[in-house]
mmCIF file of C-alpha atoms in Angstrom:
data_model
loop_
_atom_site.group_PDB
_atom_site.id
_atom_site.type_symbol
_atom_site.label_atom_id
_atom_site.label_comp_id
_atom_site.label_asym_id
_atom_site.label_seq_id
_atom_site.Cartn_x
_atom_site.Cartn_y
_atom_site.Cartn_z
ATOM 1 C CA MET A 1118 41.949 24.157 -61.719
ATOM 2 C CA SER A 1119 42.574 25.776 -65.070
ATOM 3 C CA LYS A 1120 45.753 27.493 -66.162
ATOM 4 C CA SER A 1121 44.143 30.952 -66.047
ATOM 5 C CA ASN A 1122 43.088 30.436 -62.417
ATOM 6 C CA TRP A 1123 46.680 29.524 -61.492
ATOM 7 C CA LEU A 1124 47.976 32.621 -63.225
ATOM 8 C CA ALA A 1125 45.414 34.798 -61.440
ATOM 9 C CA LEU A 1126 46.393 33.275 -58.074
ATOM 10 C CA LEU A 1127 50.092 33.796 -58.847
ATOM 11 C CA ALA A 1128 49.400 37.413 -59.823
ATOM 12 C CA VAL A 1129 47.580 38.028 -56.515
ATOM 13 C CA VAL A 1130 50.495 36.560 -54.513
ATOM 14 C CA VAL A 1131 53.024 38.651 -56.477
ATOM 15 C CA LEU A 1132 50.931 41.805 -55.924
ATOM 16 C CA ILE A 1133 50.727 41.130 -52.172
ATOM 17 C CA LEU A 1134 54.501 40.582 -51.931
ATOM 18 C CA ALA A 1135 55.134 43.690 -54.031
ATOM 19 C CA GLY A 1136 52.816 45.650 -51.731
ATOM 20 C CA PHE A 1137 54.799 44.529 -48.669
ATOM 21 C CA TRP A 1138 58.097 45.415 -50.373
ATOM 22 C CA ILE A 1139 56.853 48.867 -51.473
ATOM 23 C CA THR A 1140 55.447 49.596 -48.001
ATOM 24 C CA ARG A 1141 58.747 48.571 -46.409
ATOM 25 C CA SER A 1142 60.730 50.683 -48.859
ATOM 26 C CA VAL A 1143 58.584 53.748 -48.229
ATOM 27 C CA TYR A 1144 58.580 53.316 -44.456
ATOM 28 C CA PHE A 1145 62.216 52.297 -43.886
ATOM 29 C CA GLY A 1146 63.841 53.667 -47.030
ATOM 30 C CA THR A 1147 65.444 51.822 -49.904
ATOM 31 C CA THR A 1148 69.092 52.173 -48.965
ATOM 32 C CA THR A 1149 71.065 51.521 -45.819
ATOM 33 C CA THR A 1150 72.808 54.920 -45.980
ATOM 34 C CA ASN A 1151 69.865 56.538 -44.200
ATOM 35 C CA SER A 1152 70.034 54.119 -41.303
ATOM 36 C CA TYR A 1153 70.932 55.307 -37.834
ATOM 37 C CA VAL A 1154 74.563 55.074 -36.814
ATOM 38 C CA PRO A 1155 75.238 55.632 -33.115
ATOM 39 C CA PRO A 1156 77.947 58.136 -32.234
ATOM 40 C CA GLN A 1157 81.359 56.815 -31.294
ATOM 41 C CA ARG A 1158 82.295 57.302 -27.662
ATOM 42 C CA GLU A 1159 85.724 57.188 -26.214
ATOM 43 C CA LEU A 1160 85.899 54.575 -23.468
ATOM 44 C CA THR A 1161 88.137 55.347 -20.548
ATOM 45 C CA GLU A 1162 89.923 52.756 -18.475
ATOM 46 C CA VAL A 1163 88.503 52.339 -14.980
ATOM 47 C CA SER A 1164 90.355 50.462 -12.298
ATOM 48 C CA VAL A 1165 88.532 47.926 -10.182
ATOM 49 C CA GLU A 1166 89.155 49.975 -7.041
ATOM 50 C CA GLN A 1167 87.252 52.925 -8.519
ATOM 51 C CA ALA A 1168 84.285 50.880 -9.666
ATOM 52 C CA ALA A 1169 81.138 51.337 -7.634
ATOM 53 C CA PRO A 1170 79.969 48.333 -5.649
ATOM 54 C CA SER A 1171 76.937 46.603 -7.018
ATOM 55 C CA ALA A 1172 73.605 47.361 -5.401
ATOM 56 C CA ARG A 1173 73.360 43.754 -4.297
ATOM 57 C CA MET A 1174 76.632 43.946 -2.396
ATOM 58 C CA ALA A 1175 75.725 47.311 -0.875
ATOM 59 C CA ALA A 1176 72.589 45.811 0.674
ATOM 60 C CA VAL A 1177 74.450 42.982 2.380
ATOM 61 C CA GLU A 1178 75.127 43.683 6.003
ATOM 62 C CA THR A 1179 78.433 42.906 7.614
ATOM 63 C CA PRO A 1180 77.288 42.204 11.140
ATOM 64 C CA THR A 1181 79.551 41.896 14.097
ATOM 65 C CA ALA A 1182 79.654 38.460 15.620
ATOM 66 C CA ALA A 1183 77.798 38.215 18.897
ATOM 67 C CA LYS A 1184 77.639 34.817 20.497
ATOM 68 C CA GLY A 1185 74.465 33.744 22.209
ATOM 69 C CA LEU A 1186 71.489 31.430 22.089
ATOM 70 C CA ALA A 1187 68.145 32.335 20.557
ATOM 71 C CA LEU A 1188 65.221 30.239 21.736
ATOM 72 C CA VAL A 1189 62.423 29.787 19.213
ATOM 73 C CA ASP A 1190 59.214 28.786 20.976
ATOM 74 C CA PHE A 1191 57.222 26.216 19.028
ATOM 75 C CA SER A 1192 55.494 24.791 22.089
ATOM 76 C CA HIS A 1193 52.300 26.845 21.851
ATOM 77 C CA ASP A 1194 50.618 25.359 18.745
ATOM 78 C CA ASN A 1195 52.232 27.921 16.480
ATOM 79 C CA ALA A 1196 50.585 28.980 13.223
ATOM 80 C CA LEU A 1197 53.956 29.200 11.438
ATOM 81 C CA PHE A 1198 55.970 26.262 10.206
ATOM 82 C CA VAL A 1199 59.618 25.964 11.186
ATOM 83 C CA GLU A 1200 60.586 26.140 7.500
ATOM 84 C CA GLU A 1201 59.069 29.611 7.216
ATOM 85 C CA LEU A 1202 61.729 30.926 9.590
ATOM 86 C CA ASN A 1203 64.744 29.684 7.606
ATOM 87 C CA THR A 1204 65.744 33.229 6.647
ATOM 88 C CA LEU A 1205 65.625 34.295 10.287
ATOM 89 C CA PHE A 1206 67.695 31.265 11.288
ATOM 90 C CA SER A 1207 70.348 32.025 8.666
ATOM 91 C CA LYS A 1208 70.566 35.645 9.861
ATOM 92 C CA LEU A 1209 70.938 34.482 13.464
ATOM 93 C CA VAL A 1210 73.713 32.064 12.527
ATOM 94 C CA SER A 1211 75.499 34.721 10.442
ATOM 95 C CA ARG A 1212 75.602 36.918 13.557
ATOM 96 C CA GLY A 1213 77.131 34.198 15.685
ATOM 97 C CA TYR A 1214 73.972 33.052 17.445
ATOM 98 C CA ASP A 1215 72.901 29.475 17.929
ATOM 99 C CA TYR A 1216 69.197 28.771 17.849
ATOM 100 C CA GLN A 1217 67.211 26.113 19.590
ATOM 101 C CA LEU A 1218 63.597 25.135 19.088
ATOM 102 C CA VAL A 1219 61.418 24.721 22.145
ATOM 103 C CA THR A 1220 58.944 21.989 21.267
ATOM 104 C CA PRO A 1221 55.847 20.816 23.123
ATOM 105 C CA VAL A 1222 56.635 18.952 26.325
ATOM 106 C CA GLU A 1223 55.601 15.314 26.301
ATOM 107 C CA ASP A 1224 56.984 14.400 29.712
ATOM 108 C CA GLU A 1225 57.258 17.274 32.191
ATOM 109 C CA LYS A 1226 59.792 15.392 34.315
ATOM 110 C CA THR A 1227 62.358 14.819 31.548
ATOM 111 C CA ASP A 1228 61.626 17.307 28.754
ATOM 112 C CA PRO A 1229 62.837 20.894 29.266
ATOM 113 C CA THR A 1230 60.151 23.556 29.078
ATOM 114 C CA LEU A 1231 60.391 27.144 27.897
ATOM 115 C CA ILE A 1232 60.894 28.259 31.501
ATOM 116 C CA ASP A 1233 63.736 25.752 31.959
ATOM 117 C CA GLN A 1234 65.587 26.879 28.834
ATOM 118 C CA LEU A 1235 65.037 30.648 29.095
ATOM 119 C CA PRO A 1236 67.911 31.381 31.547
ATOM 120 C CA MET A 1237 70.445 30.071 28.987
ATOM 121 C CA ALA A 1238 69.128 32.290 26.175
ATOM 122 C CA SER A 1239 70.000 35.791 25.103
ATOM 123 C CA ALA A 1240 67.043 36.109 22.704
ATOM 124 C CA LEU A 1241 63.533 34.675 22.529
ATOM 125 C CA VAL A 1242 61.428 34.349 19.377
ATOM 126 C CA LEU A 1243 57.666 33.839 19.653
ATOM 127 C CA PRO A 1244 56.395 32.923 16.156
ATOM 128 C CA LEU A 1245 52.611 33.359 16.088
ATOM 129 C CA PRO A 1246 51.517 31.213 19.041
ATOM 130 C CA ARG A 1247 47.915 30.011 19.126
ATOM 131 C CA GLN A 1248 47.829 28.757 22.727
ATOM 132 C CA PRO A 1249 48.038 31.384 25.463
ATOM 133 C CA TYR A 1250 51.064 31.504 27.734
ATOM 134 C CA SER A 1251 50.670 30.540 31.370
ATOM 135 C CA THR A 1252 51.034 33.153 34.085
ATOM 136 C CA GLU A 1253 54.358 31.619 35.093
ATOM 137 C CA GLU A 1254 55.646 31.780 31.494
ATOM 138 C CA ILE A 1255 54.553 35.408 31.141
ATOM 139 C CA THR A 1256 56.360 36.324 34.363
ATOM 140 C CA GLU A 1257 59.542 34.566 33.236
ATOM 141 C CA ILE A 1258 59.425 36.269 29.809
ATOM 142 C CA GLU A 1259 58.907 39.688 31.442
ATOM 143 C CA ASN A 1260 61.879 39.076 33.771
ATOM 144 C CA PHE A 1261 63.930 37.877 30.803
ATOM 145 C CA VAL A 1262 63.287 41.149 28.944
ATOM 146 C CA LYS A 1263 63.888 43.277 32.064
ATOM 147 C CA ASN A 1264 67.279 41.594 32.488
ATOM 148 C CA GLY A 1265 68.360 42.556 28.961
ATOM 149 C CA GLY A 1266 67.049 39.614 26.965
ATOM 150 C CA ARG A 1267 65.848 40.304 23.448
ATOM 151 C CA LEU A 1268 62.305 39.411 22.454
ATOM 152 C CA LEU A 1269 60.966 39.033 18.918
ATOM 153 C CA ILE A 1270 57.235 38.479 18.583
ATOM 154 C CA ILE A 1271 56.169 37.418 15.104
ATOM 155 C CA GLY A 1272 52.582 37.944 14.007
ATOM 156 C CA ASP A 1273 50.916 37.665 10.619
ATOM 157 C CA PRO A 1274 47.621 39.475 10.053
ATOM 158 C CA THR A 1275 47.057 37.581 6.805
ATOM 159 C CA ARG A 1276 46.746 34.225 8.571
ATOM 160 C CA THR A 1277 43.219 33.089 9.245
ATOM 161 C CA VAL A 1278 43.939 31.954 12.780
ATOM 162 C CA GLU A 1279 43.038 33.397 16.123
ATOM 163 C CA VAL A 1280 46.007 35.298 17.491
ATOM 164 C CA ASP A 1281 44.747 36.089 20.986
ATOM 165 C CA ALA A 1282 47.668 34.115 22.422
ATOM 166 C CA LEU A 1283 49.956 36.977 21.374
ATOM 167 C CA ASN A 1284 48.034 39.228 23.753
ATOM 168 C CA SER A 1285 48.649 36.971 26.767
#
């Protein structure tokens, strides 16, 4: 490359840089005296007692402790995994409840069924069962609710499973 080509290339680079500098000077100004200075505000002292609670703390409940047992029925081929109920379990424990999972019975003589465990419970959770409940189970659940037991039925319309067992 000849010396004149280098000089022409250098002139083009200098013109481009000068164009950027001129554009910046016109757009933003050449001095810093025209720059924005925020107004000074007087800050007042605020005691911790007067400070508003954070939104996160305001949303936290302070439940009263109520002791009891919540049965969670996983004996009807449920469409939810136990891990999906961890938030529910932590809320139950924070309110003083114990929870116990009712799993499928392998030996009817030794393993307790839902009907066997229901009299000890104060709450029953039915998380999206896929197998229908027997007539005896339905009767026991109805009596449980009539006698003041709490019932939570969990369904999920977004699951692609048949949920007719909830209607039993």
